[in-house]
Amino acid sequence: MRPVYLDANATTPVDPDVLATMLPFFTEHFGNPSSPHGFGAVVAAAVKRARGQLQSLLGAESDQEIIFTSGGTESDTTAILSALATQEGRNELIVSAVEHPAVLALAQDLAKRAGVVVHVIPVDGRGRLDIDAYEKVLGRQTALVSIMWANNETGTIFPVERLAAMAHEAGALFHTDAVQAVGKIAMDLQSGAIDMLSLSGHKLHGPKGIGALYVRRGVPFQPLIRGGRQERGRRSGTENVPAIVGLGKAAELAAFHLYDEQTRVRELRDHLEAGVLAAIDKCIVTGDVDNRLPNTSNIAFDGVEGEAIVHLLSRDGVAVSSGSACSSGGMDASHVIRAMRLPFTAAHGAVRFSLSRDNEKADVDRLIEIFPDIIEELRAVSPFWRKARQPAKPQERLYA
Ligand SMILES: *Cc1c(COP(=O)(O)O)cnc(C)c1O
């Protein structure tokens, strides 16, 4: 039986058309885009085309607003450090509690440094940002707000345009980690207020190790990596040309497939969710179900470990993910799930199903076919499950 991949938010395969576009740039078109001769010129033109393809997907005003980087993590890091360096007299950073580690780990490190203050804004039980808490800390000291467009674990979409407008009123810059949103949601940055935006190739059927940072024209910028002044001095190092060309093609294809993502993939996701909820008791969909990515479903199963679910599904050829991380005391629910304050026994059973245009109905049907037995198998040996079955426990109220 062919393996079933339901982990597209972790990474996606390179689209065959993307690969075909890349291949000549390893061999025939190997020139350095900075070279003044013909070998360089043909490659420089290809890099420019890729920049235009990204500009078009994002609805940016100019292709010069696109800087190629090594991926989402570098783009996030560049944006945050740039804003803190350029926003004179402002030393505060605002992030949400559910950011990707690319933002959160940097924010935690910056908080330990003298002179930088970090505010972490909580979310509610549905994963929505606490707007009042945000408004309260936003002020004359805020250098940058960095809040993701869509969460990678629950798919919850944040009102980034509104948050950006609020940041501007306080004179602060606004960055968004849009790694999960690009290619799944239509964007028109030129008519909005977002100053900087991160994206990554491998989350949208492009290659790994390539990404981009959008920096709106006129926004002050300081490079993370200095050197030979590639990317107009904003990101030095000889360009990863095959990957850049591949990312450009992936962006073009993402625009083409956006409708499929919003319709067929969304229906597949809804079919998966309905099937799982109908077959298994004591489980809930986490995150903002009314406002989330079309491809993502995060479901918390009471009385089982998400990590155990992932392993048993993997045994049967189905790939999903749990955000849990190993810690000294055992398994920790992910920071995203913990931030939503789910009851303990549900939080530990959170599993993420994330689809892409590569999935078919047969994939979802296969999951629904094997999943109830797996949950039953795990619950039969789970002390949490037996405990959760005792009457009048507070967590029961969640399912009322
Ligand atoms: C995957 C991901 C990243 C990291 O991107 P890389 O290209 O793997 O460095 C950052 N933010 C979010 C939301 C992601 O899903």
JSON list of C-alpha atoms in Angstrom, two decimals, residues 1 31 106 149 153 161 173 187 191 314 329 366 386:
[
{"chain": "A", "resi": 1, "resn": "MET", "atom": "CA", "xyz": [0.00, 0.00, 0.00]},
{"chain": "A", "resi": 31, "resn": "GLY", "atom": "CA", "xyz": [27.45, 30.97, -13.91]},
{"chain": "A", "resi": 106, "resn": "LEU", "atom": "CA", "xyz": [15.37, 34.19, 19.26]},
{"chain": "A", "resi": 149, "resn": "TRP", "atom": "CA", "xyz": [0.12, 34.99, 9.67]},
{"chain": "A", "resi": 153, "resn": "GLU", "atom": "CA", "xyz": [0.25, 23.49, 14.43]},
{"chain": "A", "resi": 161, "resn": "GLU", "atom": "CA", "xyz": [-3.32, 43.53, 8.64]},
{"chain": "A", "resi": 173, "resn": "LEU", "atom": "CA", "xyz": [7.39, 48.10, 12.48]},
{"chain": "A", "resi": 187, "resn": "MET", "atom": "CA", "xyz": [-2.07, 38.04, -0.44]},
{"chain": "A", "resi": 191, "resn": "SER", "atom": "CA", "xyz": [-2.30, 47.62, -0.37]},
{"chain": "A", "resi": 314, "resn": "SER", "atom": "CA", "xyz": [3.58, 5.54, 11.10]},
{"chain": "A", "resi": 329, "resn": "GLY", "atom": "CA", "xyz": [10.11, 14.49, 32.85]},
{"chain": "A", "resi": 366, "resn": "ARG", "atom": "CA", "xyz": [-7.28, 5.14, 4.70]},
{"chain": "A", "resi": 386, "resn": "ARG", "atom": "CA", "xyz": [-8.89, 5.31, 32.85]}
]
